[in-house]
Tab-separated table of C-alpha atoms in Angstrom:
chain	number	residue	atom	x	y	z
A	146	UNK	CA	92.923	145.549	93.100
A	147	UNK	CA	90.765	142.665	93.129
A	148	UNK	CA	91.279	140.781	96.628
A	149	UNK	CA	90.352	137.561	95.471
A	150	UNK	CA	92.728	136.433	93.835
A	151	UNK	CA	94.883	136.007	96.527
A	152	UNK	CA	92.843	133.199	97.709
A	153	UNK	CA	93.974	131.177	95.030
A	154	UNK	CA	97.532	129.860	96.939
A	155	UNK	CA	94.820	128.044	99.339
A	156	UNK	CA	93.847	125.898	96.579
A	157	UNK	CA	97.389	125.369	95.318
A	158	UNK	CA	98.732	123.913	98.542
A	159	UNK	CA	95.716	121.452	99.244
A	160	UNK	CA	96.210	120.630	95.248
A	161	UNK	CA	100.361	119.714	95.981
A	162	UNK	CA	100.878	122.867	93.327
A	163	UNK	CA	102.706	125.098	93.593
A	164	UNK	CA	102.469	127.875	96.543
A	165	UNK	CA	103.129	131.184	94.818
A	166	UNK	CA	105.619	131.637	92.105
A	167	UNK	CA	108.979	130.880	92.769
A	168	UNK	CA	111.886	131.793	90.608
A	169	UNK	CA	113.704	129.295	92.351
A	170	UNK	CA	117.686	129.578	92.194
A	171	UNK	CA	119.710	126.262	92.092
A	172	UNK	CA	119.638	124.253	95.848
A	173	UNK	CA	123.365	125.299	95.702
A	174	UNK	CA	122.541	128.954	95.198
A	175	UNK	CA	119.256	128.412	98.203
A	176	UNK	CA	121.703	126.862	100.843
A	177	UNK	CA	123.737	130.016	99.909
A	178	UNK	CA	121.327	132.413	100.630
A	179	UNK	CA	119.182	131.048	103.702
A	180	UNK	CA	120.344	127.892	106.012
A	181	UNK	CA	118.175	125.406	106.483
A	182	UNK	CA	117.467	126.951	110.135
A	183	UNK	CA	117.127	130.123	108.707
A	184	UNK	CA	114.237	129.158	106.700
A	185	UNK	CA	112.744	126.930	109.607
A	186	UNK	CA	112.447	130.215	111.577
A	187	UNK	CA	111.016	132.306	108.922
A	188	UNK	CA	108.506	129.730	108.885
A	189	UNK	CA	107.853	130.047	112.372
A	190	UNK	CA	107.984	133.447	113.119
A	191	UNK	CA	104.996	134.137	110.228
A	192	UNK	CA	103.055	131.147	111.675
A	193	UNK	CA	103.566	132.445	115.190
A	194	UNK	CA	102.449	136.377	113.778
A	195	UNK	CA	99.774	135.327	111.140
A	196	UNK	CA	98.059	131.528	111.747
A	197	UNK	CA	94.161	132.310	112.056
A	198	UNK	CA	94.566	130.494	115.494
A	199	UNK	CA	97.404	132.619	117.602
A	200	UNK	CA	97.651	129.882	120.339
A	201	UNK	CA	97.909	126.946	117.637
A	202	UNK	CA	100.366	129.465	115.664
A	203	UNK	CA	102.383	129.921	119.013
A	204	UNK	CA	102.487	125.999	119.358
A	205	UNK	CA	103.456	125.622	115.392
A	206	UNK	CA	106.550	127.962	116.013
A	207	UNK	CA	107.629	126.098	118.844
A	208	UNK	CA	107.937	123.114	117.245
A	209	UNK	CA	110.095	123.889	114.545
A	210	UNK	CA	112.315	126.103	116.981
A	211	UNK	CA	112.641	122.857	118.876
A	212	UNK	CA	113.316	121.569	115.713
A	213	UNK	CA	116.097	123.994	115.159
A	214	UNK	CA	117.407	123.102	118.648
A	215	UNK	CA	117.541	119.658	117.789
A	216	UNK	CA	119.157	120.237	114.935
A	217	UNK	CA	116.471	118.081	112.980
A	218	UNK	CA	117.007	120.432	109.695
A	219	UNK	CA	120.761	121.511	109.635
A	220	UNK	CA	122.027	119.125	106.775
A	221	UNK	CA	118.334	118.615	104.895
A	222	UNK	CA	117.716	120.282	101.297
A	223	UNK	CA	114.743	120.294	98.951
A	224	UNK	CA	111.771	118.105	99.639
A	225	UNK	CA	113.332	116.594	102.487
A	226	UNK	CA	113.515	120.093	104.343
A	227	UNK	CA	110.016	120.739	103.925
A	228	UNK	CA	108.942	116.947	104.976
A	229	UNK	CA	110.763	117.594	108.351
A	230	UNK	CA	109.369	120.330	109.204
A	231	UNK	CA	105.765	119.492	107.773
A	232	UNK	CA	105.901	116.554	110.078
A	233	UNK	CA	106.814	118.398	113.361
A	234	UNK	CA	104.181	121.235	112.514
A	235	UNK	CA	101.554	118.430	111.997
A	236	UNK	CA	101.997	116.671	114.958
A	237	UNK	CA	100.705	119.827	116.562
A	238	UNK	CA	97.904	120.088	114.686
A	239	UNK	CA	96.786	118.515	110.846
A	240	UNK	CA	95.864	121.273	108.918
A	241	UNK	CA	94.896	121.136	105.200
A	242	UNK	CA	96.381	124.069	103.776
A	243	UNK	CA	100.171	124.007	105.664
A	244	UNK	CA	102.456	122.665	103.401
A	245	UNK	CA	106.420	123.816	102.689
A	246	UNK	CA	107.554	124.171	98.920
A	247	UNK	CA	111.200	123.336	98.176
A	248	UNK	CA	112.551	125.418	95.440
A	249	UNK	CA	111.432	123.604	92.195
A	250	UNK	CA	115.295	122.966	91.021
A	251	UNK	CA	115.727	121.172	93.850
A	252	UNK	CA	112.461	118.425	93.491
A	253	UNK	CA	113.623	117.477	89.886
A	254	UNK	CA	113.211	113.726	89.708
A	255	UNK	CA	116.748	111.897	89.295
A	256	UNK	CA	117.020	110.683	84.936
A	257	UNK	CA	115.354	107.545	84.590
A	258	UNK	CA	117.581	104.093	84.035
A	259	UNK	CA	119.418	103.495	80.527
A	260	UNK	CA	116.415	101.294	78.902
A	261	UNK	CA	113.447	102.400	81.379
A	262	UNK	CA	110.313	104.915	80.176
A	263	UNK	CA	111.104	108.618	81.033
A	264	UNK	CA	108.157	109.400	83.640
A	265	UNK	CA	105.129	110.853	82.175
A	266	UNK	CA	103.946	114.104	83.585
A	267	UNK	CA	100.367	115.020	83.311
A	268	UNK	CA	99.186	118.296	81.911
A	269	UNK	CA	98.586	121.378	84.438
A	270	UNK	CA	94.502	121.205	85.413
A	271	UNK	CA	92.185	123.210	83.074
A	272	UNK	CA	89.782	125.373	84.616
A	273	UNK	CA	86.820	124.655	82.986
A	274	UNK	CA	86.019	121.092	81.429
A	275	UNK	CA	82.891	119.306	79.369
A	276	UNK	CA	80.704	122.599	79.933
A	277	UNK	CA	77.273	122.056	78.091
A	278	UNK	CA	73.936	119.941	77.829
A	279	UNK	CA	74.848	116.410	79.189
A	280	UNK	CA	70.688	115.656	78.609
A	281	UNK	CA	67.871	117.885	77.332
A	282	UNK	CA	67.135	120.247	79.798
A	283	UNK	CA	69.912	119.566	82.175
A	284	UNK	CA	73.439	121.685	81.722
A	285	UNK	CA	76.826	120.037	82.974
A	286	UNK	CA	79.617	121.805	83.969
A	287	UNK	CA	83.087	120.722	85.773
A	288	UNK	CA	85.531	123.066	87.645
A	289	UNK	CA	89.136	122.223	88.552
A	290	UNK	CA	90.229	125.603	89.997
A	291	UNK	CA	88.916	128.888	90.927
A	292	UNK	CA	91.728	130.886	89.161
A	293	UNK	CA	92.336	134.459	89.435
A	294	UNK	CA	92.012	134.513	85.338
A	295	UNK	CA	89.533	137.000	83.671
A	296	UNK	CA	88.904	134.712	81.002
A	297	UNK	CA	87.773	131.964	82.905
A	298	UNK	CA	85.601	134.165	85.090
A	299	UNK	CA	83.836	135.400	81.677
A	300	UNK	CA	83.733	131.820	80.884
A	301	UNK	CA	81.584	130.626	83.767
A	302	UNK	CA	79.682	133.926	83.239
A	303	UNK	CA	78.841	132.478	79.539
A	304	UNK	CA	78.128	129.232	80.821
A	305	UNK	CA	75.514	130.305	82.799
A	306	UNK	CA	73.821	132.900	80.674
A	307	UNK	CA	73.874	130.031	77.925
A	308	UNK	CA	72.172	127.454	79.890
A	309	UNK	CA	69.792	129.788	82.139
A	310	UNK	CA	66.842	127.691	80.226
A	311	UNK	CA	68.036	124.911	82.278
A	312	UNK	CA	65.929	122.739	84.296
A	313	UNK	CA	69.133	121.679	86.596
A	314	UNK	CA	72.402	122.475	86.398
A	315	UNK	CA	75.385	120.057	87.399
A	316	UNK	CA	78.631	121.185	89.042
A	317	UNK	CA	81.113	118.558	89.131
A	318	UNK	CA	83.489	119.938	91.633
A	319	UNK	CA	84.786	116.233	92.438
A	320	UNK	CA	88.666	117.762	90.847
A	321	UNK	CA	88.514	120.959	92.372
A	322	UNK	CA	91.126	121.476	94.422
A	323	UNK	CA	90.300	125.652	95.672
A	324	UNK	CA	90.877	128.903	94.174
A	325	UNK	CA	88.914	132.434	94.866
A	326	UNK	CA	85.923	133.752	94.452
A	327	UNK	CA	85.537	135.564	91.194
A	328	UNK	CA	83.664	132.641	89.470
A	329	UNK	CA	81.607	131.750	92.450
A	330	UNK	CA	80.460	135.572	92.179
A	331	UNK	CA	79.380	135.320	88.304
A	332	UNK	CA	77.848	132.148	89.297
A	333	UNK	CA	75.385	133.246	92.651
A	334	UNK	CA	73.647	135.942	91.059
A	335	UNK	CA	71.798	133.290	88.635
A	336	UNK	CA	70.938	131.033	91.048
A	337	UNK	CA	68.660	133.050	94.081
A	338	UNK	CA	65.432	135.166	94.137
A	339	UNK	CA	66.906	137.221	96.830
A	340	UNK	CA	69.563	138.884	98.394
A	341	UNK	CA	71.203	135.604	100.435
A	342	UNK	CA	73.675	135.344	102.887
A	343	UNK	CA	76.054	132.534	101.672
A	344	UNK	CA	79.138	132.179	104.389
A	345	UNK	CA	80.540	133.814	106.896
A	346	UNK	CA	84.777	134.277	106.415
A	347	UNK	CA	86.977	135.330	109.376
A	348	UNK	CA	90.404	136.700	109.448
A	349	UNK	CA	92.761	137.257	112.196
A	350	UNK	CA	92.439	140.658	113.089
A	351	UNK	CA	96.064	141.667	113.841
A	352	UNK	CA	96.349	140.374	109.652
A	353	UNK	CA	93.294	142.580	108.988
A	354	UNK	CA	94.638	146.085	110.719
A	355	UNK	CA	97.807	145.594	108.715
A	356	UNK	CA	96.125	145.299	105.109
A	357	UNK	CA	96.607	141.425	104.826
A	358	UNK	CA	93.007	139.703	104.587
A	359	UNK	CA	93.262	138.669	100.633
A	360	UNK	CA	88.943	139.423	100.923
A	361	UNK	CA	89.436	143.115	101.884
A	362	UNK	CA	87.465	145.066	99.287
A	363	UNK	CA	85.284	142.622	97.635
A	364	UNK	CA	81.746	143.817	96.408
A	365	UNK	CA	80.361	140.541	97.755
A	366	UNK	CA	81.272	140.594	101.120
A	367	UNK	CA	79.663	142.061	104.166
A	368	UNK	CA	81.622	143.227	106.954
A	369	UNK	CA	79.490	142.509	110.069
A	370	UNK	CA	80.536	141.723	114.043
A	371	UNK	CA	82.734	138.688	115.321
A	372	UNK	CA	84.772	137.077	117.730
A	373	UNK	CA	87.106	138.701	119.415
A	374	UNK	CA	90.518	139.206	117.553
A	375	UNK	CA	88.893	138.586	114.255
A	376	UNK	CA	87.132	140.476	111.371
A	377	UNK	CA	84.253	138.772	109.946
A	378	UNK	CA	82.673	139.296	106.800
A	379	UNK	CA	79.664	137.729	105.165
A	380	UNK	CA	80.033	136.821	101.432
A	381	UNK	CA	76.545	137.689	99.968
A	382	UNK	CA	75.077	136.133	96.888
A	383	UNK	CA	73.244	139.478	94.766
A	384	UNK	CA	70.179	138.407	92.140
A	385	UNK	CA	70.581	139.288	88.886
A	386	UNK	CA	67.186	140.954	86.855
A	387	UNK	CA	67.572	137.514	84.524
A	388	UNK	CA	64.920	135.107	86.423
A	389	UNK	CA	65.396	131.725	83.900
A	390	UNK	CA	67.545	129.569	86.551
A	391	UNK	CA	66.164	130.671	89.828
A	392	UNK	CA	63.949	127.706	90.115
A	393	UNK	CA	66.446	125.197	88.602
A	394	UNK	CA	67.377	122.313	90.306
A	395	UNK	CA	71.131	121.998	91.316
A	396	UNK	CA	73.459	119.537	92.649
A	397	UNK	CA	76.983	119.728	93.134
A	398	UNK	CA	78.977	116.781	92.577
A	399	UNK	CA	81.940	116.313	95.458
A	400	UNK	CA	84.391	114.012	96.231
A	401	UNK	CA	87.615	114.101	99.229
A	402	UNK	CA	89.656	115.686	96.545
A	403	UNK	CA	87.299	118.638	96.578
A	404	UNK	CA	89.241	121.382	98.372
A	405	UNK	CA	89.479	124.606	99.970
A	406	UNK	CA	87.293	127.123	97.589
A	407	UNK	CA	85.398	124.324	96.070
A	408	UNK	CA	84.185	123.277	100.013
A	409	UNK	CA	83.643	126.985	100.177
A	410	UNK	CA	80.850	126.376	96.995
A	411	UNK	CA	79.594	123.235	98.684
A	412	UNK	CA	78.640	124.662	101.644
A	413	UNK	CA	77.177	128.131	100.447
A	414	UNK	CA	74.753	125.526	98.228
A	415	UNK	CA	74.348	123.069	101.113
A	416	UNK	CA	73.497	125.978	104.159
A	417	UNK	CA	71.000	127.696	101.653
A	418	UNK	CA	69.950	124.524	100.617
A	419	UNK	CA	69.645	126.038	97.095
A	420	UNK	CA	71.988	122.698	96.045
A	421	UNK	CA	71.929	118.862	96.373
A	422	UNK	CA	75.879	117.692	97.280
A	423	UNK	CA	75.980	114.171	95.947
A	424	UNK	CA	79.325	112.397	96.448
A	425	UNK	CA	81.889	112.130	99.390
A	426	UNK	CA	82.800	114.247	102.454
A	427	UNK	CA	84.813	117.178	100.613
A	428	UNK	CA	88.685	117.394	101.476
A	429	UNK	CA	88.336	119.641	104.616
A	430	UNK	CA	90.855	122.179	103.813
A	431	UNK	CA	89.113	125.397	105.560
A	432	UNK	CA	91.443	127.987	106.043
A	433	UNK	CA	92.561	130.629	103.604
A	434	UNK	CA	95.345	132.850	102.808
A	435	UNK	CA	98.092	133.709	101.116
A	436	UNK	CA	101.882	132.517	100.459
A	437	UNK	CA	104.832	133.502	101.510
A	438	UNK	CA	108.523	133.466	101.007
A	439	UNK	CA	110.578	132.119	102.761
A	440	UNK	CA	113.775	132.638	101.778
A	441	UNK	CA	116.387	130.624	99.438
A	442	UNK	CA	113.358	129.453	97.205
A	443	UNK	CA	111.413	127.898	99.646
A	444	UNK	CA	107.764	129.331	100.036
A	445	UNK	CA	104.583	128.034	102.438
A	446	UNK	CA	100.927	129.065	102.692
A	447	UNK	CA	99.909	130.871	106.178
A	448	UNK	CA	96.398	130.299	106.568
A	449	UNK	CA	94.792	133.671	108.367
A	450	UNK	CA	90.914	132.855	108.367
A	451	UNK	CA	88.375	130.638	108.435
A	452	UNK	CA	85.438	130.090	106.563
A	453	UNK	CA	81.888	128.894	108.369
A	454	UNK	CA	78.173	128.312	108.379
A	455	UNK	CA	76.880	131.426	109.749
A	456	UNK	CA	74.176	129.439	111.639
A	457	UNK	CA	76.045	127.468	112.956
A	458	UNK	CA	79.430	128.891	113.044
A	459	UNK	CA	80.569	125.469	112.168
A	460	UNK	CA	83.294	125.135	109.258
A	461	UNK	CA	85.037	122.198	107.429
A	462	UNK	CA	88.736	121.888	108.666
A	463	UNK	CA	89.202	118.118	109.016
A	464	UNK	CA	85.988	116.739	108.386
A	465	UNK	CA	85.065	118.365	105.443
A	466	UNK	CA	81.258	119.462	103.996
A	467	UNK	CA	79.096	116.127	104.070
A	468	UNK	CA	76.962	115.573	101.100
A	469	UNK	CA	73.301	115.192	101.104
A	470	UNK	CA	73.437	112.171	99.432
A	471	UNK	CA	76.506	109.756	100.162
A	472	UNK	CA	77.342	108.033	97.352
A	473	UNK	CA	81.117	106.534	95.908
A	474	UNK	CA	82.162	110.358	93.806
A	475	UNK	CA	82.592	107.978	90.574
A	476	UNK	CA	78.749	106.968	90.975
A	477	UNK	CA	77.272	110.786	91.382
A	478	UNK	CA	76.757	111.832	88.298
A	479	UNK	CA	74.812	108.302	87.538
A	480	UNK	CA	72.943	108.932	90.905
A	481	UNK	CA	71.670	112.731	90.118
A	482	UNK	CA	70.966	111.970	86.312
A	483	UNK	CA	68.630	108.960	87.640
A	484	UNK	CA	67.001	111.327	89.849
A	485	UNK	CA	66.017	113.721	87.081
A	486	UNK	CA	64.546	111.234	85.065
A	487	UNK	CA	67.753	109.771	82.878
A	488	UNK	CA	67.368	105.949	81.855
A	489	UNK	CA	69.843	104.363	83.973
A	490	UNK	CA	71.554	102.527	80.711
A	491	UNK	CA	72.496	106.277	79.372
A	492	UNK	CA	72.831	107.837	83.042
A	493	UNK	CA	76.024	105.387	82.951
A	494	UNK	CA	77.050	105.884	79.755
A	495	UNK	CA	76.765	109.841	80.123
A	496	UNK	CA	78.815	109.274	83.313
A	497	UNK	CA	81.482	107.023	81.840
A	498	UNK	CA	82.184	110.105	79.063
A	499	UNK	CA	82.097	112.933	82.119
A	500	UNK	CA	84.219	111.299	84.189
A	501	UNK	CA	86.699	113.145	86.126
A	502	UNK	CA	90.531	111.834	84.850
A	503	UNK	CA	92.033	113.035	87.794
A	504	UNK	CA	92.340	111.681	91.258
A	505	UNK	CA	89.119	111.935	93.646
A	506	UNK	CA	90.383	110.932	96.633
A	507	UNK	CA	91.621	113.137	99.683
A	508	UNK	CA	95.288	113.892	99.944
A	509	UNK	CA	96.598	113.456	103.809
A	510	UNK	CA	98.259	116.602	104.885
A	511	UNK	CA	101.925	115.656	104.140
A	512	UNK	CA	104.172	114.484	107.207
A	513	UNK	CA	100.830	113.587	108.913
A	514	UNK	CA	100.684	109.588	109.430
């Protein structure tokens, strides 16, 4: 079984997607088969048994059970449920991965007015977008999402075996809202001479001895000593024998939408120092995980580790992975094809046609003010 997928719920919660799939009954049907207080505690008792932190987990769960007490959820359904109880575990402490799905029946948006335009919903993210030369010599690619998807992993794989004549090689992460690590591990192997130690990923250990870290079993990852109540593991980038890209410049192009598994690629480039980040401070959604149920639909993300700088031991939660060079994320591309030699007339233009259409700004942790 390949563990890594089961990162991917980290991305989907700092996205606003979808936790893990929910065949979600009608919100008569959920209020039928778990109370609103019943769901609150289910929340609690797996943040209070799992959360990466056990003190901060113990203070989650005693929020919403005073929440419970209060009767702050008794009479709320749907997105309003999940608002309430975001908010109270928030005020305890912001992170960038908690976040409570309502069944999806219940979050339809009410028919628009006799006369109005029915709203527009954009397309689900692709994985992979504009992948190719953006200049002679220098190969572009953007990701959206790590996705547990075998296609996409062979895509990246392509990518890179089709460009290793590069001179540089852009990632435009700026969309990227998280994922796992299956294209990150087609992706290392071009880029360094030598066995190299990317990050350092930490799960609570009680999660561990029960079979729950989703990066149990990967071929990239180390297991080596850490703090107490925690299993650490190093995630190792391997060389390949093909030598084309190892001297290649690289820059990764970030922005505060740029999430979870995307800040994990930002700072595996940025602590080698094998990549330029040229943008904004990344999201600073650290922990990862999986998702849960929770009962009548409803379904969260319990974050059991962290990722970090093995130096440093530092990681992102909060403040996110600084970039090297702090630029606005809609001028990076213009910045980093400038540096390697682009006419700044056609650096813009080549910009204008690779720019992101989704949102690059950071999305607040919901109920946080």
């Amino acid at each position: 079984m390949i563990r890594s997928s089961h990162i991917l719920p980290a991305l989907l919660v700092a996205a606003g997607m979808a936790v893990v799939p929910v065949l979600a009954p009608s919100p008569v049907q959920a209020a039928e088969e778990a109370s609103a207080d019943t769901i609150a505690e289910n929340y609690a008792t797996l943040l209070e048994r799992d959360y990466v932190y056990p003190e901060t987990g113990k203070r989650y769960a005693a929020a919403i059970r005073a929440g419970i007490a209060a009767g702050r959820y008794k009479t709320l359904t749907g997105p309003a449920l999940g608002e309430a109880i975001d908010a109270d575990v928030n005020a305890v402490a912001p992170d960038g991965h908690l976040r409570l799905r309502a069944p999806e029946t219940a979050a339809v948006p009410a028919a628009p007015a006799p006369g109005s335009a029915a709203p527009v919903r954009r397309p689900p993210k692709v994985p992979v977008e504009q992948a190719g030369w953006i200049a002679p010599g220098i190969a572009f690619i953007r990701f959206n999402v790590f996705p547990m998807d075998a296609a996409v992993t062979a895509e990246a794989a392509k990518f890179m075996a089709d460009h290793a004549d590069a001179k540089a090689i852009i990632f435009d992460i700026r969309t990227h809202n998280g994922g796992g690590l299956d294209q990150m591990d087609v992706i290392f192997p071009w880029l360094f001479a030598e066995p190299t130690r990317l990050v350092t990923m930490a799960t609570r250990a009680s999660v561990d001895a029960r079979g729950g870290s989703p990066i149990d079993g990967l071929a990239s990852m180390r297991v080596v000593k850490g703090d107490a109540g925690m299993v650490a593991r190093e995630h190792w980038a391997t060389p390949n024998a093909d030598k084309r890209l190892r001297d290649a410049k690289v820059y990764v192009l970030t922005s505060g939408a740029s999430a979870s598994a995307a800040e994990h690629f930002s700072l595996a480039m940025k602590h080698t120092g094998r990549g330029t980040l040229v943008g904004a401070p990344t999201a600073g959604a650290n922990h990862f995980g999986s998702g849960e149920d929770l009962g009548g639909g409803y379904a969260a993300f319990i974050p059991v580790g962290r990722t970090y700088d093995p130096t440093t031991g530092k990681d992102w939660e909060g403040e996110g992975v600084l970039p090297d060079i702090a630029v606005p994320p809609a001028d990076a591309l213009v910045r980093v094809l400038t540096d390697l030699g682009v006419a700044p007339a056609e650096a813009k233009t080549l910009s204008d046609a690779h720019m992101p259409s989704w949102p690059m700004e950071r999305r607040k942790p919901r109920g946080a003010k």
